[in-house]
């Protein structure tokens, strides 16, 4: 049964984000809960941004607007800029405690970047297999 790639990715990122939320909830029971006070909001932000840029990365090369390599570099650069701008705004406006926020934000960034890299590599392999048939 062939699934729509967007629905397949939506399921993956949704279950992954739910797992991250449960991990954060478990960490709220430990002394480091102050570091993760606003983590659910940032998980939501990472969810939306990751989903939007995966959609861009998957569909733009298929419609011959950009090559995959170009779309990949644009998506990575734009995500980094978005995340850095949000980080800077939160720190400059004093919305969070500096060090605690930075650790949580960086941790979530790494978790979602690893997930994004793994799923992007899977997408590339699937795309190559489709082209070889």
CSV table of C-alpha atoms in Angstrom, one decimal:
chain,number,residue,atom,x,y,z
A,1,UNK,CA,0.0,0.0,0.0
A,2,UNK,CA,1.5,3.3,-1.1
A,3,UNK,CA,0.9,6.2,1.2
A,4,UNK,CA,1.1,9.8,0.5
A,5,UNK,CA,4.6,10.9,1.5
A,6,UNK,CA,3.3,14.0,3.3
A,7,UNK,CA,0.9,11.9,5.4
A,8,UNK,CA,3.7,9.5,6.2
A,9,UNK,CA,6.0,12.3,7.3
A,10,UNK,CA,3.2,14.0,9.2
A,11,UNK,CA,2.7,10.7,11.2
A,12,UNK,CA,6.4,10.4,11.9
A,13,UNK,CA,6.9,13.9,13.1
A,14,UNK,CA,3.6,13.8,15.2
A,15,UNK,CA,4.6,10.6,17.0
A,16,UNK,CA,8.1,11.9,17.4
A,17,UNK,CA,6.9,15.2,18.9
A,18,UNK,CA,4.5,13.3,21.2
A,19,UNK,CA,7.4,11.2,22.4
A,20,UNK,CA,9.5,14.3,23.0
A,21,UNK,CA,6.6,15.9,25.0
A,22,UNK,CA,6.4,12.7,27.2
A,23,UNK,CA,10.1,12.8,27.8
A,24,UNK,CA,9.8,16.5,28.8
A,25,UNK,CA,6.9,15.6,31.1
A,26,UNK,CA,9.1,12.9,32.7
A,27,UNK,CA,11.9,15.4,33.1
A,28,UNK,CA,9.5,17.8,34.9
A,29,UNK,CA,9.6,15.3,37.8
A,30,UNK,CA,13.4,15.8,38.2
A,31,UNK,CA,15.3,18.8,39.6
A,32,UNK,CA,16.0,20.1,36.1
A,33,UNK,CA,12.3,21.0,35.6
A,34,UNK,CA,13.2,24.8,35.7
A,35,UNK,CA,15.1,24.3,32.5
A,36,UNK,CA,12.1,22.9,30.7
A,37,UNK,CA,9.4,25.3,31.9
A,38,UNK,CA,8.4,26.5,28.4
A,39,UNK,CA,9.5,23.4,26.4
A,40,UNK,CA,6.0,22.5,25.1
A,41,UNK,CA,5.8,25.9,23.3
A,42,UNK,CA,9.1,25.4,21.7
A,43,UNK,CA,8.3,21.8,20.7
A,44,UNK,CA,5.2,23.1,18.9
A,45,UNK,CA,7.4,25.7,17.1
A,46,UNK,CA,9.9,23.0,16.1
A,47,UNK,CA,7.1,20.8,14.9
A,48,UNK,CA,5.6,23.5,12.7
A,49,UNK,CA,8.9,24.7,11.2
A,50,UNK,CA,10.2,21.2,10.6
A,51,UNK,CA,7.0,20.1,8.9
A,52,UNK,CA,6.8,23.2,6.8
A,53,UNK,CA,10.4,22.9,5.5
A,54,UNK,CA,10.1,19.2,4.9
A,55,UNK,CA,7.1,19.9,2.7
A,56,UNK,CA,9.1,22.6,0.9
A,57,UNK,CA,12.0,20.2,0.5
A,58,UNK,CA,9.9,17.4,-0.8
A,59,UNK,CA,7.6,19.2,-3.2
A,60,UNK,CA,9.7,22.0,-4.7
A,61,UNK,CA,12.2,19.7,-6.5
A,62,UNK,CA,9.3,17.5,-7.7
A,63,UNK,CA,7.8,20.5,-9.5
A,64,UNK,CA,11.2,21.4,-11.1
A,65,UNK,CA,11.3,24.8,-9.4
A,66,UNK,CA,14.7,24.1,-7.8
A,67,UNK,CA,17.1,21.3,-7.7
A,68,UNK,CA,17.1,19.2,-4.5
A,69,UNK,CA,20.5,20.5,-3.4
A,70,UNK,CA,19.3,24.1,-3.7
A,71,UNK,CA,16.1,23.4,-1.9
A,72,UNK,CA,18.0,21.6,0.8
A,73,UNK,CA,20.5,24.5,1.4
A,74,UNK,CA,17.6,27.0,1.4
A,75,UNK,CA,15.7,25.0,3.9
A,76,UNK,CA,18.6,24.5,6.3
A,77,UNK,CA,19.7,28.1,6.1
A,78,UNK,CA,16.1,29.4,6.6
A,79,UNK,CA,15.5,27.1,9.5
A,80,UNK,CA,18.8,28.2,11.2
A,81,UNK,CA,17.8,31.8,10.7
A,82,UNK,CA,14.3,31.3,12.1
A,83,UNK,CA,15.6,29.4,15.1
A,84,UNK,CA,18.3,32.0,15.8
A,85,UNK,CA,15.9,34.9,15.5
A,86,UNK,CA,13.5,33.3,17.9
A,87,UNK,CA,16.4,32.6,20.3
A,88,UNK,CA,17.6,36.2,20.1
A,89,UNK,CA,14.1,37.7,20.5
A,90,UNK,CA,13.4,35.5,23.6
A,91,UNK,CA,16.8,36.4,25.2
A,92,UNK,CA,16.7,40.1,24.3
A,93,UNK,CA,13.1,40.6,25.5
A,94,UNK,CA,13.8,38.8,28.8
A,95,UNK,CA,11.0,36.3,28.3
A,96,UNK,CA,13.0,33.4,29.7
A,97,UNK,CA,15.9,32.9,32.1
A,98,UNK,CA,19.0,33.1,30.0
A,99,UNK,CA,21.1,30.0,30.8
A,100,UNK,CA,18.1,27.7,31.6
A,101,UNK,CA,16.4,28.7,28.4
A,102,UNK,CA,19.5,28.3,26.3
A,103,UNK,CA,20.1,24.7,27.4
A,104,UNK,CA,16.5,23.6,26.8
A,105,UNK,CA,16.3,25.4,23.4
A,106,UNK,CA,19.7,23.9,22.3
A,107,UNK,CA,18.6,20.5,23.5
A,108,UNK,CA,15.4,20.6,21.5
A,109,UNK,CA,17.2,22.0,18.5
A,110,UNK,CA,19.6,19.1,18.5
A,111,UNK,CA,16.8,16.5,19.0
A,112,UNK,CA,14.8,17.9,16.1
A,113,UNK,CA,17.9,18.4,13.9
A,114,UNK,CA,18.8,14.7,14.3
A,115,UNK,CA,15.2,13.7,13.5
A,116,UNK,CA,15.2,16.0,10.5
A,117,UNK,CA,18.5,14.6,9.2
A,118,UNK,CA,17.4,11.0,9.6
A,119,UNK,CA,14.1,11.6,7.8
A,120,UNK,CA,15.7,13.6,5.1
A,121,UNK,CA,18.1,10.8,4.4
A,122,UNK,CA,15.2,8.3,4.3
A,123,UNK,CA,13.4,10.6,1.8
A,124,UNK,CA,16.6,10.8,-0.4
A,125,UNK,CA,16.9,7.0,-0.4
A,126,UNK,CA,13.3,6.5,-1.3
A,127,UNK,CA,13.6,9.2,-4.1
A,128,UNK,CA,16.6,7.4,-5.5
A,129,UNK,CA,14.8,4.0,-5.5
A,130,UNK,CA,11.8,5.6,-7.3
A,131,UNK,CA,14.2,7.0,-10.0
A,132,UNK,CA,16.0,3.7,-10.4
A,133,UNK,CA,12.8,1.8,-11.2
